[in-house]
Tab-separated table of C-alpha atoms and ligand atoms in Angstrom:
chain	number	residue	atom	x	y	z
M	173	MET	CA	131.688	105.068	89.083
M	174	VAL	CA	129.474	104.498	86.060
M	175	SER	CA	130.543	101.460	84.007
M	176	VAL	CA	131.731	101.508	80.397
M	177	LYS	CA	128.567	99.655	79.344
M	178	ILE	CA	126.325	102.337	80.828
M	179	GLU	CA	128.485	105.135	79.380
M	180	LYS	CA	128.081	103.464	75.982
M	181	ILE	CA	124.280	103.322	76.220
M	182	ALA	CA	124.212	107.009	77.233
M	183	GLN	CA	126.514	107.888	74.343
M	184	ASP	CA	124.390	105.867	71.886
M	185	ILE	CA	121.289	107.804	72.968
M	186	LYS	CA	123.125	111.125	72.654
M	187	THR	CA	124.485	110.359	69.184
M	188	MET	CA	121.103	108.907	68.130
M	189	LYS	CA	122.385	105.403	67.502
M	190	ILE	CA	119.494	104.620	69.825
M	191	ARG	CA	116.696	107.012	68.929
M	192	GLY	CA	112.919	107.437	68.968
M	193	ALA	CA	111.185	108.116	72.279
M	194	GLY	CA	110.063	104.527	72.950
M	195	ARG	CA	113.452	102.973	72.181
M	196	ILE	CA	115.220	105.637	74.271
M	197	ALA	CA	112.957	104.829	77.232
M	198	ARG	CA	113.541	101.089	76.955
M	199	ALA	CA	117.311	101.605	76.591
M	200	ALA	CA	117.312	103.738	79.767
M	201	ALA	CA	115.391	101.065	81.689
M	202	LYS	CA	117.825	98.421	80.366
M	203	ALA	CA	120.794	100.572	81.433
M	204	MET	CA	119.406	100.735	84.961
M	205	GLU	CA	118.957	96.974	84.992
M	206	ILE	CA	122.543	96.446	83.796
M	207	ALA	CA	123.844	98.914	86.382
M	208	THR	CA	121.954	96.996	89.073
M	209	LYS	CA	123.544	93.712	87.996
M	210	GLU	CA	127.014	95.243	87.782
M	211	SER	CA	126.804	97.124	91.065
M	212	LYS	CA	129.451	96.313	93.654
M	213	ALA	CA	127.745	98.447	96.321
M	214	LYS	CA	127.925	96.966	99.807
M	215	THR	CA	124.990	98.847	101.349
M	216	PRO	CA	121.516	99.901	100.160
M	217	ASP	CA	122.592	103.496	100.604
M	218	ASP	CA	125.612	103.132	98.320
M	219	PHE	CA	123.464	101.317	95.799
M	220	SER	CA	120.887	104.151	95.784
M	221	LYS	CA	123.688	106.666	95.227
M	222	GLU	CA	125.072	104.614	92.325
M	223	MET	CA	121.647	104.460	90.706
M	224	GLU	CA	121.228	108.185	91.117
M	225	LYS	CA	124.471	108.721	89.181
M	226	VAL	CA	123.299	106.411	86.411
M	227	SER	CA	119.948	108.227	86.231
M	228	LYS	CA	121.655	111.619	86.026
M	229	LEU	CA	123.942	110.463	83.227
M	230	LEU	CA	120.998	109.080	81.230
M	231	LEU	CA	118.858	112.165	81.826
M	232	LYS	CA	121.580	114.386	80.370
M	233	THR	CA	121.590	112.611	76.988
M	234	ARG	CA	118.543	114.109	75.243
M	235	PRO	CA	116.159	116.660	76.726
M	236	THR	CA	112.868	116.433	74.818
M	237	ALA	CA	111.482	112.889	74.946
M	238	VAL	CA	109.720	112.659	78.320
M	239	SER	CA	109.700	108.884	77.908
M	240	LEU	CA	113.290	108.991	79.208
M	241	PRO	CA	112.617	110.598	82.621
M	242	ASN	CA	109.333	108.695	82.854
M	243	ALA	CA	111.151	105.365	82.351
M	244	ILE	CA	113.753	106.337	84.942
M	245	ARG	CA	111.027	107.429	87.386
M	246	TYR	CA	109.209	104.134	86.848
M	247	VAL	CA	112.318	102.036	87.519
M	248	SER	CA	113.549	104.239	90.382
M	249	LEU	CA	110.250	103.867	92.172
M	250	GLY	CA	111.653	100.407	92.984
M	251	LEU	CA	114.126	102.105	95.314
M	252	LYS	CA	111.279	103.786	97.186
M	253	GLN	CA	109.203	100.598	97.251
M	254	ALA	CA	112.113	98.632	98.703
M	255	HIS	CA	113.103	101.372	101.127
M	256	GLY	CA	114.399	99.867	104.350
M	257	ALA	CA	114.891	96.439	102.736
M	258	ASP	CA	118.209	94.610	102.370
M	259	LEU	CA	120.472	95.173	99.379
M	260	TRP	CA	119.456	91.965	97.590
M	261	THR	CA	115.734	92.840	97.767
M	262	MET	CA	116.438	96.356	96.615
M	263	LYS	CA	118.363	95.160	93.558
M	264	LYS	CA	115.740	92.568	92.743
M	265	THR	CA	112.928	95.129	92.952
M	266	LEU	CA	114.782	97.532	90.684
M	267	SER	CA	115.610	94.861	88.084
M	268	SER	CA	112.064	93.605	87.948
M	269	ARG	CA	110.689	97.122	87.539
M	270	ALA	CA	113.084	97.691	84.628
M	271	GLU	CA	111.982	94.428	82.998
M	272	GLU	CA	108.351	95.317	83.640
M	273	PHE	CA	108.765	98.725	82.002
M	274	ILE	CA	110.357	97.217	78.885
M	275	LYS	CA	107.671	94.525	78.604
M	276	ASN	CA	104.801	97.004	79.142
M	277	SER	CA	106.322	99.406	76.640
M	278	LYS	CA	106.498	96.770	73.885
M	279	GLU	CA	102.944	95.651	74.654
M	280	ALA	CA	101.750	99.268	74.570
M	281	VAL	CA	103.140	99.750	71.050
M	282	LYS	CA	101.285	96.603	69.933
M	283	ALA	CA	98.038	97.699	71.610
M	284	ILE	CA	98.275	101.116	69.941
M	285	GLY	CA	98.566	99.316	66.606
M	286	ALA	CA	95.450	97.228	67.251
M	287	ILE	CA	93.390	100.196	68.489
M	288	GLY	CA	94.578	102.709	65.899
M	289	ALA	CA	94.087	100.302	62.998
M	290	ASN	CA	90.330	100.485	63.621
M	291	ARG	CA	90.475	104.108	62.444
M	292	ILE	CA	92.234	103.267	59.182
M	293	SER	CA	89.990	102.473	56.223
M	294	ASP	CA	90.502	100.290	53.188
M	295	GLY	CA	92.122	102.382	50.461
M	296	ASP	CA	93.556	105.051	52.789
M	297	VAL	CA	96.657	106.983	51.856
M	298	ILE	CA	98.535	107.689	55.088
M	299	LEU	CA	101.257	110.253	55.536
M	300	THR	CA	103.842	109.719	58.263
M	301	HIS	CA	106.803	111.808	59.404
M	302	CYS	CA	110.098	110.775	60.984
M	303	ASN	CA	110.249	107.238	62.364
M	304	SER	CA	107.783	106.376	65.083
M	305	GLN	CA	107.303	102.770	66.157
M	306	ALA	CA	103.892	103.645	67.579
M	307	ALA	CA	102.727	105.300	64.343
M	308	LEU	CA	104.092	102.461	62.202
M	309	SER	CA	102.423	99.949	64.506
M	310	ILE	CA	99.019	101.410	63.518
M	311	ILE	CA	99.858	101.410	59.816
M	312	LYS	CA	101.239	97.858	59.838
M	313	ALA	CA	98.317	96.519	61.907
M	314	ALA	CA	95.818	98.031	59.433
M	315	PHE	CA	97.707	96.482	56.512
M	316	LYS	CA	97.763	93.089	58.265
M	317	GLN	CA	93.975	93.320	58.594
M	318	GLY	CA	93.893	93.301	54.783
M	319	LYS	CA	93.262	97.017	54.282
M	320	ARG	CA	94.807	98.153	51.021
M	321	ILE	CA	96.684	101.181	52.185
M	322	GLU	CA	99.514	103.264	50.823
M	323	VAL	CA	101.990	105.345	52.778
M	324	ILE	CA	103.727	108.592	51.999
M	325	THR	CA	106.768	109.159	54.173
M	326	THR	CA	108.759	112.365	54.455
M	327	GLU	CA	112.548	112.305	54.378
M	328	SER	CA	112.690	113.886	57.847
M	329	ARG	CA	115.823	115.909	57.373
M	330	PRO	CA	118.435	116.459	58.598
M	331	VAL	CA	118.807	112.967	60.082
M	332	TRP	CA	116.685	111.134	57.442
M	333	GLN	CA	114.592	109.051	59.818
M	334	GLY	CA	112.084	108.752	56.942
M	335	ARG	CA	114.427	106.224	55.381
M	336	LEU	CA	114.061	103.992	58.440
M	337	SER	CA	110.276	104.207	58.117
M	338	ALA	CA	110.416	103.503	54.382
M	339	ARG	CA	112.581	100.435	54.950
M	340	ASP	CA	110.279	99.123	57.660
M	341	LEU	CA	107.110	99.738	55.640
M	342	LEU	CA	108.512	98.154	52.478
M	343	LYS	CA	109.660	95.147	54.519
M	344	ALA	CA	106.048	94.747	55.639
M	345	GLY	CA	104.990	94.850	51.965
M	346	ILE	CA	103.263	98.244	52.189
M	347	PRO	CA	103.445	100.437	49.052
M	348	THR	CA	105.454	103.473	50.125
M	349	THR	CA	106.376	106.784	48.478
M	350	MET	CA	109.015	109.142	49.835
M	351	ILE	CA	108.721	112.928	49.524
M	352	ILE	CA	110.915	115.785	50.672
M	353	ASP	CA	109.710	117.479	53.853
M	354	SER	CA	108.756	120.687	52.061
M	355	ALA	CA	106.476	118.782	49.632
M	356	VAL	CA	103.894	117.912	52.280
M	357	ARG	CA	101.433	120.689	51.376
M	358	HIS	CA	101.834	119.854	47.690
M	359	PHE	CA	100.701	116.260	48.319
M	360	ILE	CA	98.282	116.749	51.218
M	361	ARG	CA	95.198	116.475	48.980
M	362	ASP	CA	96.237	112.907	48.090
M	363	VAL	CA	96.348	112.027	51.782
M	364	ASP	CA	93.447	110.649	53.869
M	365	LYS	CA	95.144	110.555	57.271
M	366	VAL	CA	98.359	111.718	58.867
M	367	VAL	CA	99.752	109.403	61.558
M	368	VAL	CA	102.751	110.504	63.628
M	369	GLY	CA	104.324	109.681	66.984
M	370	ALA	CA	105.199	111.895	69.938
M	371	ASP	CA	108.143	112.659	72.176
M	372	SER	CA	106.225	114.602	74.786
M	373	ILE	CA	102.565	115.517	75.238
M	374	ALA	CA	101.747	118.459	77.489
M	375	ALA	CA	98.839	118.771	79.915
M	376	ASN	CA	97.116	121.136	77.441
M	377	GLY	CA	97.243	118.465	74.721
M	378	ALA	CA	100.070	120.057	72.721
M	379	VAL	CA	102.178	117.411	70.999
M	380	VAL	CA	105.953	117.682	70.746
M	381	ASN	CA	107.332	115.597	67.885
M	382	LYS	CA	109.975	115.694	65.147
M	383	ILE	CA	110.584	119.110	63.647
M	384	GLY	CA	108.138	119.667	60.810
M	385	SER	CA	105.230	117.885	62.497
M	386	SER	CA	103.458	121.162	63.282
M	387	ALA	CA	103.694	122.348	59.652
M	388	ILE	CA	102.235	119.006	58.548
M	389	ALA	CA	99.430	119.444	61.094
M	390	LEU	CA	98.663	122.893	59.679
M	391	ALA	CA	98.571	121.580	56.121
M	392	ALA	CA	96.336	118.688	57.237
M	393	TRP	CA	94.004	121.055	59.110
M	394	GLU	CA	93.689	123.325	56.067
M	395	ALA	CA	92.894	120.335	53.825
M	396	ARG	CA	90.537	118.723	56.398
M	397	VAL	CA	92.775	115.676	56.675
M	398	LEU	CA	92.775	113.813	60.015
M	399	PHE	CA	95.917	114.341	62.096
M	400	ILE	CA	96.403	111.331	64.372
M	401	VAL	CA	99.060	110.969	67.076
M	402	ALA	CA	100.191	107.554	68.336
M	403	ALA	CA	101.662	107.684	71.837
M	404	GLU	CA	102.162	105.386	74.792
M	405	THR	CA	101.065	106.894	78.115
M	406	TYR	CA	104.706	107.402	79.173
M	407	LYS	CA	104.946	110.049	76.419
M	408	PHE	CA	102.699	112.326	78.515
M	409	ASN	CA	104.625	114.911	80.475
M	410	PRO	CA	103.708	115.263	84.175
M	411	ASP	CA	105.929	118.325	84.679
M	412	THR	CA	103.756	120.365	82.308
M	413	LEU	CA	100.985	120.173	84.901
M	414	VAL	CA	102.936	122.593	87.074
M	415	GLY	CA	103.833	124.893	84.224
M	416	LYS	CA	107.193	123.509	83.197
M	417	LEU	CA	107.846	123.834	79.474
M	418	VAL	CA	109.133	121.008	77.292
M	419	LYS	CA	112.720	121.712	76.317
M	420	ILE	CA	113.219	121.586	72.565
M	421	GLU	CA	116.561	120.004	71.728
M	422	GLU	CA	118.823	121.982	69.409
M	423	ARG	CA	121.319	119.716	67.719
M	424	ASP	CA	124.712	120.273	66.147
M	425	PRO	CA	124.671	122.458	62.975
M	426	LYS	CA	126.969	119.816	61.470
M	427	GLU	CA	123.859	117.731	60.836
M	428	ILE	CA	122.820	120.415	58.307
M	429	ILE	CA	125.923	121.989	56.829
M	430	ASN	CA	129.726	122.022	57.024
M	431	LEU	CA	130.355	125.330	58.767
M	432	LYS	CA	133.995	125.416	57.652
M	433	SER	CA	132.764	126.484	54.219
M	434	TYR	CA	130.376	129.086	55.749
M	435	PRO	CA	132.285	130.571	58.694
M	436	LYS	CA	129.854	133.481	59.223
M	437	LEU	CA	126.664	131.495	58.825
M	438	LYS	CA	124.352	131.113	61.793
M	439	VAL	CA	122.544	127.765	61.786
M	440	ARG	CA	119.599	126.692	63.949
M	441	ASN	CA	118.769	123.009	64.201
M	442	PRO	CA	115.826	122.316	66.519
M	443	ALA	CA	115.009	118.603	66.499
M	444	PHE	CA	111.380	118.970	67.565
M	445	ASP	CA	108.423	121.339	67.391
M	446	VAL	CA	105.078	121.826	69.106
M	447	THR	CA	101.710	121.086	67.512
M	448	PRO	CA	98.903	122.796	69.456
M	449	ALA	CA	96.029	120.552	70.552
M	450	GLU	CA	93.641	122.333	68.141
M	451	TYR	CA	95.377	120.673	65.197
M	452	VAL	CA	95.334	117.161	66.641
M	453	ASP	CA	92.199	115.093	65.945
M	454	PHE	CA	92.946	112.378	68.487
M	455	ILE	CA	95.697	110.522	70.295
M	456	VAL	CA	95.883	106.734	70.192
M	457	THR	CA	97.256	105.374	73.475
M	458	GLU	CA	97.467	101.782	74.723
M	459	ARG	CA	94.501	102.612	76.970
M	460	GLY	CA	92.353	103.776	74.096
M	461	ILE	CA	91.724	106.782	71.906
M	462	ILE	CA	91.550	110.150	73.625
M	463	PRO	CA	90.979	113.710	72.441
M	464	PRO	CA	94.114	115.842	72.974
M	465	PHE	CA	92.312	117.892	75.617
M	466	ALA	CA	92.040	114.747	77.773
M	467	ALA	CA	95.817	114.887	78.288
M	468	TYR	CA	95.290	116.695	81.587
M	469	SER	CA	93.197	113.898	83.115
M	470	LEU	CA	95.400	111.201	81.637
M	471	ILE	CA	98.455	112.755	83.268
M	472	LYS	CA	96.630	113.050	86.591
M	473	ASP	CA	95.465	109.409	86.434
M	474	THR	CA	98.748	107.978	85.174
M	475	PHE	CA	101.257	109.826	87.274
M	476	GLU	CA	99.131	110.453	90.356
M	477	VAL	CA	100.365	114.001	90.286
M	478	LYS	CA	99.303	115.992	93.271
M	479	PRO	CA	99.994	119.490	92.016
M	480	ASP	CA	100.750	120.809	95.516
M	481	GLU	CA	103.373	118.141	96.121
M	482	ARG	CA	105.003	118.677	92.770
M	483	ILE	CA	104.969	122.407	93.273
M	484	LYS	CA	106.769	121.791	96.560
M	485	ASP	CA	109.280	119.627	94.667
M	486	HIS	CA	109.920	122.385	92.199
M	487	ILE	CA	110.306	125.013	94.873
M	488	GLY	CA	112.834	122.610	96.418
M	489	ASP	CA	114.701	122.440	93.120
M	490	LYS	CA	114.759	126.198	92.874
M	491	LEU	CA	116.112	126.544	96.388
M	492	LYS	CA	118.872	124.085	95.591
M	493	LEU	CA	119.735	126.084	92.469
M	494	ALA	CA	119.731	129.343	94.452
M	495	VAL	CA	122.231	127.857	96.920
F	646	RUB	C1	111.971	110.643	66.873
F	646	RUB	C2	110.571	111.155	66.780
F	646	RUB	C3	109.461	110.141	66.858
F	646	RUB	C4	109.013	109.992	68.328
F	646	RUB	C5	108.087	108.825	68.521
F	646	RUB	O1	112.922	111.668	66.939
F	646	RUB	O2	110.313	112.346	66.727
F	646	RUB	O3	108.365	110.556	66.098
F	646	RUB	O4	110.154	109.800	69.145
F	646	RUB	O5	108.742	107.635	68.196
F	646	RUB	P1	114.476	111.284	67.019
F	646	RUB	P2	108.307	106.243	68.846
F	646	RUB	O6	114.792	110.452	65.819
F	646	RUB	O7	115.186	112.604	67.014
F	646	RUB	O8	114.706	110.538	68.305
F	646	RUB	O9	106.865	106.056	68.522
F	646	RUB	O10	109.185	105.208	68.171
F	646	RUB	O11	108.558	106.325	70.304
């Protein structure tokens, strides 16, 4: 049985009360820690099964941000590490891995700010899209260094995450202008740098982020404006190394229009899109700045992916599905 508390966290992620790839990942790690504390399992085996249920529930909430499965993988590795140990040790290992993930994640966002700020110049006008803690960390760190910057934020329809960014930037004292999403090309010549976050980065360097990011990247490329992505290493997607595609979440049409008034209208509402590596100047990670084409090596180093083993895993999955 999954507890009410865990159900609530899963529901909050699904309904976007908790949103943004980094926050989703930390909430998932926290949920696993809470589930560990609440567990009434009497044997390590029962405990592992309980945690598997919790993981499955969390994984079902939103499909695009790879930070979610990566956080769960990171915490669950505790079960493998403590394999054969008593129940108490197992629970302790899992809890400390969850805490470690949350701590590392917060530190990574800070480090990205410090590193990325070095690429922001005094007087820059920066355009940002949606609401990314990693992207805002760069902007706020540059402002704290005394650089006189201005920010243009999009609305980020249909969920208006741009308002969250505007609030955060204004709170930090940064002059901020809001524009509608479709006005990006109109204003791009006033912009020196675009800084956005990421939900998933593929082995070929393609960046999956809030819908509209790829159109902004195109406009930036045409106007020779730098397009910078801020992403912790757990935003890189190990499954793309064996050819799996990132699933783009399609959300409820209700976010866009009341269908009762338009019964015959077909509505599409993808929450994310893909920006090819060619349009990304560089990615700021907590381990430093990398060109998008270095995503392949970063994934190999970070996740210790042995393609053969993962391919075996995937064949296993397929067999299970076939049965
Ligand atoms: C959020 C979004 C953000 C990334 C990165 O989409 O696209 O740019 O998640 O955010 P949604 P962060 O609002 O649909 O979750 O840097 O905070 O992880």
